[in-house]
Each structure stands twice: as C-alpha cells, then as structure tokens.
Short mmCIF file of C-alpha atoms and ligand atoms in Angstrom, two decimals:
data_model
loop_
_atom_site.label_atom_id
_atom_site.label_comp_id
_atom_site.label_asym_id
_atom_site.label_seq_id
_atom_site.Cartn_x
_atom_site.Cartn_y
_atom_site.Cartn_z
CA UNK A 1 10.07 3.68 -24.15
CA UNK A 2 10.98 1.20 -21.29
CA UNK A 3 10.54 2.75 -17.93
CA UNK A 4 12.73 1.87 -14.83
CA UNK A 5 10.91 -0.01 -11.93
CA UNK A 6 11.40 -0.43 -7.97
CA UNK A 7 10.92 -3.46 -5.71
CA UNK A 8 8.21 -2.70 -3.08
CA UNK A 9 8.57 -4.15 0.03
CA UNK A 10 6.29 -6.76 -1.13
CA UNK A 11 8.60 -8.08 -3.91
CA UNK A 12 6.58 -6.69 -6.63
CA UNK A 13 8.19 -4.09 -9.14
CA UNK A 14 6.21 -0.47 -9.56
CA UNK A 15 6.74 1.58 -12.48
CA UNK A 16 8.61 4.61 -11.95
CA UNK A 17 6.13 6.85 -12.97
CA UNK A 18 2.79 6.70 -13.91
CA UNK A 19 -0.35 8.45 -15.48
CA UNK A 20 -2.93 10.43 -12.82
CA UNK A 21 -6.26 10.22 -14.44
CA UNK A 22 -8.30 12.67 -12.13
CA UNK A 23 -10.58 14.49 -13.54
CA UNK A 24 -10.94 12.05 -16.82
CA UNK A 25 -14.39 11.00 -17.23
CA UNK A 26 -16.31 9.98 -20.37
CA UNK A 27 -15.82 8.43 -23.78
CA UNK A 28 -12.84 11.16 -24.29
CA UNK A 29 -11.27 9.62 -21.19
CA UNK A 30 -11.07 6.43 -22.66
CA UNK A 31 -9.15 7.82 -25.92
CA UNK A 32 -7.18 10.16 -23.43
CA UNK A 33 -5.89 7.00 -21.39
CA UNK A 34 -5.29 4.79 -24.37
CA UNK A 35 -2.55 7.52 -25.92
CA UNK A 36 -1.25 7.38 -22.49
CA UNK A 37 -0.86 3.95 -22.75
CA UNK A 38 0.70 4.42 -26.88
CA UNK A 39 3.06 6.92 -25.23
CA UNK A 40 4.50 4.34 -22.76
CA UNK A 41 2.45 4.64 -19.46
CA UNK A 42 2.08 1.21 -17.47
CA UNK A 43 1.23 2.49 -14.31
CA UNK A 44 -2.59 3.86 -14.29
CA UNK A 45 -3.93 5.29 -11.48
CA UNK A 46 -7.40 5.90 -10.49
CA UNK A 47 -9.96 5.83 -7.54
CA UNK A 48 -12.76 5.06 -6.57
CA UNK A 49 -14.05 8.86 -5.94
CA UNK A 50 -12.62 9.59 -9.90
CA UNK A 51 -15.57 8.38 -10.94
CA UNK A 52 -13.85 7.26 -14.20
CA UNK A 53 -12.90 3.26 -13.12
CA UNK A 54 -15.51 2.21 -16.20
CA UNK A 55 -13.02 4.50 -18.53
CA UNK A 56 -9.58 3.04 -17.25
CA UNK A 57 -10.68 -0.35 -17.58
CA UNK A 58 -12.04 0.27 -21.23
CA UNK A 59 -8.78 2.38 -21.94
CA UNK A 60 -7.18 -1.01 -20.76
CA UNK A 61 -8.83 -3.14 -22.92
CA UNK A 62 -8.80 -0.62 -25.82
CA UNK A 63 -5.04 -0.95 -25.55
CA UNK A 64 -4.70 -4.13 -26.92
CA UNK A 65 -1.93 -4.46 -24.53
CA UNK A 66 -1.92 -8.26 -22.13
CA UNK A 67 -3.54 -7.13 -18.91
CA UNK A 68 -0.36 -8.52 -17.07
CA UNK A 69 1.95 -5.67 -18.97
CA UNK A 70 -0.30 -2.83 -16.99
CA UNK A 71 -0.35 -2.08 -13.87
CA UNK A 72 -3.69 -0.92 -12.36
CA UNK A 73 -3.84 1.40 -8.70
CA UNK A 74 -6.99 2.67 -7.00
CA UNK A 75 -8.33 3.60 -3.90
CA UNK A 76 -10.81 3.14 -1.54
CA UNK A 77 -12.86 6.27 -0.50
CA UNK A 78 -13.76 7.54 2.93
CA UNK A 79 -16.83 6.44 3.07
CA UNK A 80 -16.15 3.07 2.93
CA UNK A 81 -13.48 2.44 5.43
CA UNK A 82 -15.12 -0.20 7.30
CA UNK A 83 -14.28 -3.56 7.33
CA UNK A 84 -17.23 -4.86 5.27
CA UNK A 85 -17.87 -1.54 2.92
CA UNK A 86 -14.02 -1.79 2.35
CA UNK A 87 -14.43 -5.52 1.12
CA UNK A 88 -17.47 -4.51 -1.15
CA UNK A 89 -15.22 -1.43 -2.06
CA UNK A 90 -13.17 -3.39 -3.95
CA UNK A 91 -14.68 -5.85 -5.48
CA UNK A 92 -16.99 -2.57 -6.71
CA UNK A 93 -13.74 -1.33 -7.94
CA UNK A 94 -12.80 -4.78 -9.48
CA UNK A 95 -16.26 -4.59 -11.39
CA UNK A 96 -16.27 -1.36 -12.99
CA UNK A 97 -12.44 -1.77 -14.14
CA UNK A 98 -13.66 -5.00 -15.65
CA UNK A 99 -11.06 -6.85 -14.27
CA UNK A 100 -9.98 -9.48 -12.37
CA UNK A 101 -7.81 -8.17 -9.81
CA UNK A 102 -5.83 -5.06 -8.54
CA UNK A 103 -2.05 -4.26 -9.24
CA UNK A 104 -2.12 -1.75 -5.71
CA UNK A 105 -5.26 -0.54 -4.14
CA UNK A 106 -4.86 2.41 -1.88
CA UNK A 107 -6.96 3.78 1.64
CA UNK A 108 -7.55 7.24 -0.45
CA UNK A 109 -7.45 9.29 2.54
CA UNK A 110 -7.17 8.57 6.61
CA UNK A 111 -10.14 10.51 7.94
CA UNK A 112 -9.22 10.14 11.04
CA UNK A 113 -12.30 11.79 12.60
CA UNK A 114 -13.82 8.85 11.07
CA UNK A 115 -11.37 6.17 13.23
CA UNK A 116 -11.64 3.35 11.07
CA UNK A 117 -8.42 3.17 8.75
CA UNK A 118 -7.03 -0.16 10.35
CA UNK A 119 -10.78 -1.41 9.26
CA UNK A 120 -9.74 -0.43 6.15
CA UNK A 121 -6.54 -1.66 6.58
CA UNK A 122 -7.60 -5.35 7.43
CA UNK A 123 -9.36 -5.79 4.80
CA UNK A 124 -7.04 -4.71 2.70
CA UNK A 125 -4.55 -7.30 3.88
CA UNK A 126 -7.25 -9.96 3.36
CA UNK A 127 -8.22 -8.91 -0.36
CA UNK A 128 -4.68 -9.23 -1.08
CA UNK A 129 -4.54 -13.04 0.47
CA UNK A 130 -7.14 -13.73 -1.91
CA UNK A 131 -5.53 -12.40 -4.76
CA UNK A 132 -7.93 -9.66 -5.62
CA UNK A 133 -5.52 -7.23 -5.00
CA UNK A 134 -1.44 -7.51 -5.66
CA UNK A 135 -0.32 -5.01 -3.85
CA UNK A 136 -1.62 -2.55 -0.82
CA UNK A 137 -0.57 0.76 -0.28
CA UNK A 138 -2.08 3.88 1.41
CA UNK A 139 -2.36 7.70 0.86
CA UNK A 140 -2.16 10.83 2.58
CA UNK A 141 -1.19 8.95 5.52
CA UNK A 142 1.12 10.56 8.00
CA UNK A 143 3.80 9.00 10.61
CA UNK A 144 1.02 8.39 12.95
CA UNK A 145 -1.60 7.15 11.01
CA UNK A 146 1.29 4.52 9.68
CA UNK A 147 2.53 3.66 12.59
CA UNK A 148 -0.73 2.46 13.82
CA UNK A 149 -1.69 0.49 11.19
CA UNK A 150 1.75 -1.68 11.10
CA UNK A 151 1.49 -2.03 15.18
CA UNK A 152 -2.08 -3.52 14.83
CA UNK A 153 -2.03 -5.45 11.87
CA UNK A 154 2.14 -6.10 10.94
CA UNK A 155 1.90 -5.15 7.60
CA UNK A 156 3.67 -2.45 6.33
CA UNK A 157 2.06 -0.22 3.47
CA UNK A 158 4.10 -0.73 0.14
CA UNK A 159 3.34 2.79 -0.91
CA UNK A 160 2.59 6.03 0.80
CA UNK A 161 1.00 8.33 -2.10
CA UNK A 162 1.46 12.30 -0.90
CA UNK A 163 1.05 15.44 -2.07
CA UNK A 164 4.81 16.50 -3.07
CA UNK A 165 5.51 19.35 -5.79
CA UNK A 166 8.58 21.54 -5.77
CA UNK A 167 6.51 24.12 -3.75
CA UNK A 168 5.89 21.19 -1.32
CA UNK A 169 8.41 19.02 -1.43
CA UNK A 170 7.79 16.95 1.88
CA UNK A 171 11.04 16.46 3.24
CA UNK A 172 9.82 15.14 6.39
CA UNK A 173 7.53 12.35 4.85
CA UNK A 174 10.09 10.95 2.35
CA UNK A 175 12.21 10.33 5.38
CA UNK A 176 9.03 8.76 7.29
CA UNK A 177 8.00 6.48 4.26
CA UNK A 178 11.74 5.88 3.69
CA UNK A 179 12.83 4.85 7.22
CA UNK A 180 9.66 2.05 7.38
CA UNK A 181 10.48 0.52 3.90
CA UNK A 182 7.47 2.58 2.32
CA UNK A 183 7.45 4.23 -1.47
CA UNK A 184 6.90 7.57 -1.60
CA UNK A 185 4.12 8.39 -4.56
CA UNK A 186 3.77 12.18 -5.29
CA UNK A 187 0.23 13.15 -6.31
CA UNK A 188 -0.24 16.34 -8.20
CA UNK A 189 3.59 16.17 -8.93
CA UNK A 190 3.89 19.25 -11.09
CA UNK A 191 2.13 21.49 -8.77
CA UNK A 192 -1.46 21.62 -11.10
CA UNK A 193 -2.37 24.67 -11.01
CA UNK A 194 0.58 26.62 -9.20
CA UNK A 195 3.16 24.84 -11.32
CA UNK A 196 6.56 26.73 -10.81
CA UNK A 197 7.69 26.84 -14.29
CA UNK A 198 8.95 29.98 -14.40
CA UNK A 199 10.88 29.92 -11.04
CA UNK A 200 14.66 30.18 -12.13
CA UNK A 201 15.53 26.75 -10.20
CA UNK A 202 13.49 25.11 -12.78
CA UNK A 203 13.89 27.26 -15.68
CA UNK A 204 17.50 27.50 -15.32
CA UNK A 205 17.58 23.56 -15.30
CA UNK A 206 15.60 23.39 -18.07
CA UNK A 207 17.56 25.72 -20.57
CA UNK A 208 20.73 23.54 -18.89
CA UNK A 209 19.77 20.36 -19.70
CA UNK A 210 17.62 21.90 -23.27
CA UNK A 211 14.34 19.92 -21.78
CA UNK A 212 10.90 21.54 -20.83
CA UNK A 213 10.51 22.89 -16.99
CA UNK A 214 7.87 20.12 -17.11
CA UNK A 215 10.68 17.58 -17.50
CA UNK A 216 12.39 19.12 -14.88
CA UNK A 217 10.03 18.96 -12.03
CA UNK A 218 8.99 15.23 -13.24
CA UNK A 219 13.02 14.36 -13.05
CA UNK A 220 13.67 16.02 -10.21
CA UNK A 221 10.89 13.72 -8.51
CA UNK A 222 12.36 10.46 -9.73
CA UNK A 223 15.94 11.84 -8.14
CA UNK A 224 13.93 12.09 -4.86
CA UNK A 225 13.20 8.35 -5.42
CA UNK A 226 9.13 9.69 -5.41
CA UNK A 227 6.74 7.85 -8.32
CA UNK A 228 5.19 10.42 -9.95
CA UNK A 229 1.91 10.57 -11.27
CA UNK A 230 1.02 13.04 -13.69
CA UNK A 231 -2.06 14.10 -15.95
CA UNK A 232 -2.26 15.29 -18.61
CA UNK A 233 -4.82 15.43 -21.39
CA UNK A 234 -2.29 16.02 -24.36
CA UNK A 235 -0.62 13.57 -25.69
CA UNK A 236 2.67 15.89 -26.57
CA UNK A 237 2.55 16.96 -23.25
CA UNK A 238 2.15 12.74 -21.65
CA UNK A 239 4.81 11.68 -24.17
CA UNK A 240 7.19 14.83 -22.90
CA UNK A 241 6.07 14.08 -19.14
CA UNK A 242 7.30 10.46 -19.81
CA UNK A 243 10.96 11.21 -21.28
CA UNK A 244 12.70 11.83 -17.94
CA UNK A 245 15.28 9.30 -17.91
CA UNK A 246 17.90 10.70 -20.30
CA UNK A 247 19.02 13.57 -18.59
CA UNK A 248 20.34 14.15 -14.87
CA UNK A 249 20.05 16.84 -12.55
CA UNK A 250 23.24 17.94 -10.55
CA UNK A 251 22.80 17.86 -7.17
CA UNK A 252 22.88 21.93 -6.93
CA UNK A 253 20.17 21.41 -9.23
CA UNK A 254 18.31 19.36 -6.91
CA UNK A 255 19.16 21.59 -4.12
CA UNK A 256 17.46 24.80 -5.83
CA UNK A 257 14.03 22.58 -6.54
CA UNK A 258 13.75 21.33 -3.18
CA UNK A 259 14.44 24.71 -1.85
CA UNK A 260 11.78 26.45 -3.20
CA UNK A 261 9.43 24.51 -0.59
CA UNK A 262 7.36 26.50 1.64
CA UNK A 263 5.44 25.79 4.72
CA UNK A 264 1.97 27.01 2.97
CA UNK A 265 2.84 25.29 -0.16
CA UNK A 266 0.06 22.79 0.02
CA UNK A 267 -2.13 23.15 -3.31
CA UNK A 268 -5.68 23.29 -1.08
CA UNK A 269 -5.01 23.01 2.18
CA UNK A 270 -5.10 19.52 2.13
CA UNK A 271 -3.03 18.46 5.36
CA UNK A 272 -4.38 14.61 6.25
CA UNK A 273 -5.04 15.36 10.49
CA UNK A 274 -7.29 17.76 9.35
CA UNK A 275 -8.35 17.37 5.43
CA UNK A 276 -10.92 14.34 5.03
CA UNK A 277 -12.51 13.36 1.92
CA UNK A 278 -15.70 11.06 1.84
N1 NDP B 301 -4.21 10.64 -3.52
C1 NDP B 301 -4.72 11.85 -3.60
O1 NDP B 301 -5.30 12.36 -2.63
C2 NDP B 301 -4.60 12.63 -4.85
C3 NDP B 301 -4.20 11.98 -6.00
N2 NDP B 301 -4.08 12.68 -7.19
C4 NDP B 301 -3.58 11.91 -8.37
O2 NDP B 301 -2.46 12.61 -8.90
C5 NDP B 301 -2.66 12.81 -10.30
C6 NDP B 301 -1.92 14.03 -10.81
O3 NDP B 301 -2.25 15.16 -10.06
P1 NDP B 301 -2.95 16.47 -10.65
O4 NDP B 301 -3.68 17.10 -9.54
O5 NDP B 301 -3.67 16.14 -11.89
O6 NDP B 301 -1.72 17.43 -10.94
P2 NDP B 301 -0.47 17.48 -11.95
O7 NDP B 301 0.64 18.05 -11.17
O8 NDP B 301 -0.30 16.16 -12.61
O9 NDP B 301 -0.92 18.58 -12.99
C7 NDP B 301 -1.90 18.36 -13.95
C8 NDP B 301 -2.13 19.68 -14.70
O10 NDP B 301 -0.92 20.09 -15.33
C9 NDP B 301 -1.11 20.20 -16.74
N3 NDP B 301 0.09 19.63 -17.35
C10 NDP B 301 0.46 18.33 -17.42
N4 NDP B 301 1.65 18.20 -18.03
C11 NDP B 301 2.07 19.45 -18.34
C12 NDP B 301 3.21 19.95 -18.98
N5 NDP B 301 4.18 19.14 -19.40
N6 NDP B 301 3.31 21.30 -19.15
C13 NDP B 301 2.33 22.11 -18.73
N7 NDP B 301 1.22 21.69 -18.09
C14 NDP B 301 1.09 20.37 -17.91
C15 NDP B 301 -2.35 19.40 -17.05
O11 NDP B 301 -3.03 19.97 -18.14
P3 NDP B 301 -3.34 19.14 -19.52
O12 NDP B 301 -4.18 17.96 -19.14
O13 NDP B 301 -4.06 20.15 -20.33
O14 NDP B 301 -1.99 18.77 -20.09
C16 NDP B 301 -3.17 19.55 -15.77
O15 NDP B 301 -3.89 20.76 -15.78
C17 NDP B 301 -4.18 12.90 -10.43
O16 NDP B 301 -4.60 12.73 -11.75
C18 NDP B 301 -4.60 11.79 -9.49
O17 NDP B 301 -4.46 10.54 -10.17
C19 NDP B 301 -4.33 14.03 -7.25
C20 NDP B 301 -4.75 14.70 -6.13
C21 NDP B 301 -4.94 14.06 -4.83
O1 LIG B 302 -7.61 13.63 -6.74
C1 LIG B 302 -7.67 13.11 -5.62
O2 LIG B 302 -7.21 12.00 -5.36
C2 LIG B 302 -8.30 13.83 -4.54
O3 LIG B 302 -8.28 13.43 -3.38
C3 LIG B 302 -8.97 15.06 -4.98
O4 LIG B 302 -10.30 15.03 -4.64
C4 LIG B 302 -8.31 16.22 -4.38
O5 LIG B 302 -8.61 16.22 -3.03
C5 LIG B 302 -8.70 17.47 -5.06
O6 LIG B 302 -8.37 17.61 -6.22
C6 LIG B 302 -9.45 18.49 -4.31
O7 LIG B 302 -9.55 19.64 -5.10
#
C-alpha cells in the first residue's frame, strides 16, 4: 500500500501516517516493527525516553528495505535541553538507531520550568545544517512556547506533535500549528486506553462506511489534515490501522467525531504549561 505524503514547510514530504512504537522494547519489538514495516509503515517514530532506539534501528535494518525509503522521527528528552546535552542527544540517538542521520527529530516536551527549549531549539537548527538531522519539529508545544522559538531563532518548527483523539480533538492547536505553516502530528491518536469505539459518532460511521471504528478515528484524523501515529502490537490490527485511504467521511460525519471533545479529555493530564517529562 502506497501512502499519501505532505510537503513540510521545509520542502521535505512526511508520510501521512505513521507507526508509534511506545512502549516496544526488546527482541519482540524488533519483529513487532518489522511487520509494521511488511504492512506498509514508512514513518517510524520513536524517542529518546522509549528506550527502544536499538530496536527501531534493527527493525530498520531487518527490513531489508533502502534506508532512504523510511523515514525515521525521534525526540530529544527533557533532560537534555541544553545546548550541548541537546547536541550529544542526538548524535546518542544517531548511535543507537545505527544510522547515519535523522528523517525529523523532535524537542519531546517544553518543560518550561526548565527554560531552555530555544537551547534545544538551536541546536536543533544546527544538527540539521550538518545534515544529521533532515527535518526538525517539536512536541507538545503550545502557541507560546512556538512563538518564542521562531522570534529568537527564525525557524519555524515543521511539525507540532500533540495529543489529539476524538475525546480531545484540539481545535485550538490545529488552528495555531496551521496559521504558522506547522503540521499537526496526533500522538495517542485513537485515544489508548479511553478509545471511543463504541460512541455512536464512530460506530455509526463505521457500520456506514462497513470499516472498523478503529478506521474511523484514524480517517477522521487524516480529514483533520493531523499525521497520525498509532501502535499497535498486532499486525491485523497495524495492517487495518493503515487502510484509511479508501473510504471518506461526510462532513456530518466529521462533525459528530470532533464533537465528542471535552475540556477534561486529556488521556493523563498531560497539558504542556504544566506537564513536564525528564
Ligand atoms: N509526543 C508525546 O508526548 C507522545 C507520543 N506518543 C506517540 O504516539 C504513539 C501512539 O500513541 P499511544 O499512546 O500508543 O496510543 P494509540 O492511540 O496509538 O493506542 C494504542 C493502543 O490501542 C490499541 N490498538 C491499536 N490499534 C487498535 C485497533 N485497531 N483496535 C483496537 N485497539 C487498537 C493498542 O493495542 P495493541 O498493541 O494490542 O493493538 C494499544 O493498546 C506512541 O506509540 C508514541 O510513539 C504517545 C504519547 C505521548
Ligand atoms: O509516549 C510519550 O511520548 C510520552 O511522553 C509518554 O511518556 C507519555 O507521557 C505517557 O505515556 C505517560 O503515561
């Protein structure tokens, strides 16, 4: 299956949806990302606080597929978000993937306690001048914490990866990413554990179109113009997450999903002023 890309902002093309890989770890994480990769996945993402980098990159290579037909995304943690640990960050991440450079690199979360994001940020704009990393991006960054980074450096963020599910559907920060050129990402796209399957928006869509309410959710993301990222360990279930793009959702359809947002919809809380992760 050949999946639909966009143009960043940087002139590179990103997959339209890709494979989450938290909490994969171990030898079964390697066989777990090489049937996503036999079901169609090219966009693999990972970080650096996954703990599983060693297992993408062998999943990579166990592919048999040319490195240049993947396309590789991590992040850098907390913890490192100054200049120097940022640089070392990277080429960390660079050396447990086994490879030779980045296809998007994230700042995993703003901490902004912490104050040191446009650190991050810098560096992340050099590693990319040296070809390390293709792409740059950010995550769980909101207007503000964008907004400063393009004022002090001038470089916009190609991708902004969120939390957006049908229970959150971040309304607000599509239009943000939107307005400054940025693509929205949606992490945990299905909802994880509160997936709204059986809400009738989605199950009436799904007996409508005769897909899953998995599909649903996962097409009604790609509608938004969001990249999601699923998991999932099964490969029926990372073969049926992929199949998306031969059905469309009406825009009452649409309407319904988006509706069932709520204002404590986040899965854990995790709201990026407040939420840090080191
Ligand atoms: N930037 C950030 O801060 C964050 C990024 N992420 C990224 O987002 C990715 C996806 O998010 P995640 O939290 O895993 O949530 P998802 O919304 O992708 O849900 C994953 C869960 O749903 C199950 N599942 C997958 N497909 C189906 C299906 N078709 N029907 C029923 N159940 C299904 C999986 O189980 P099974 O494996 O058994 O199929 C798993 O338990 C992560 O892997 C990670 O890469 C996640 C959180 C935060
Ligand atoms: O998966 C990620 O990228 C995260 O940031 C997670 O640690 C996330 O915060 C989580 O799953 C917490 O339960």
């Amino acid at each position: 299956m050949s999946i639909p890309t966009y143009t960043l902002n940087d002139g590179s093309a990103l997959p339209a949806i890709g494979f989450g890989t938290y909490p994969l770890k171990d030898d079964e994480a390697v066989g777990t990302i090489v049937s996503a990769i036999e079901a169609g996945y090219r966009l693999l993402d990972t970080a650096v606080n996954y703990g599983n980098e060693h297992e993408v990159g062998e999943g990579v290579r166990a592919s048999g597929l040319p490195r240049e037909e993947l396309y590789v995304a991590s992040k850098i943690p907390g913890r490192d978000h100054g200049y120097d640990d940022a640089v070392a960050s990277v080429h960390g991440s660079l050396e447990r993937l086994g490879l030779e450079y980045l296809d998007l690199h994230l700042i995993h979360w703003p901490n902004p306690s912490v104050d040191k994001y446009v650190e991050a940020w810098r560096a992340l704009v050099d590693l990319r001048e040296q070809g390390l990393v293709r792409s740059i991006g950010v995550s769980n960054f909101t207007a503000a914490h964008l907004d400063r980074i393009i004022d002090e450096t001038g470089v916009t963020p190609t991708v902004n990866q969120i939390e957006l599910h049908p229970y959150f559907p971040q309304v607000e920060m599509r239009e943000v990413n939107e307005s400054r050129g940025i693509r929205t990402e949606s992490w945990s796209p299905l909802g994880k554990r509160q997936a709204p399957f059986a809400e009738p928006a989605v199950a009436d869509a799904a007996a409508a179109h005769d897909v899953t309410p998995g599909q649903v959710i996962l097409r009604w993301q790609v509608q938004l113009g969001s990249v999601p990222i699923p998991k999932s360990a099964t490969p029926e279930r990372q073969r049926a997450n992929l199949d998306v793009f031969g059905f469309e959702l009406s825009d009452a359809e649409m309407a319904a999903i988006t509706a069932l947002g709520r204002p404590d919809g986040r899965l854990f809380g995790g709201d990026p002023d407040t939420h840090e992760e080191m």
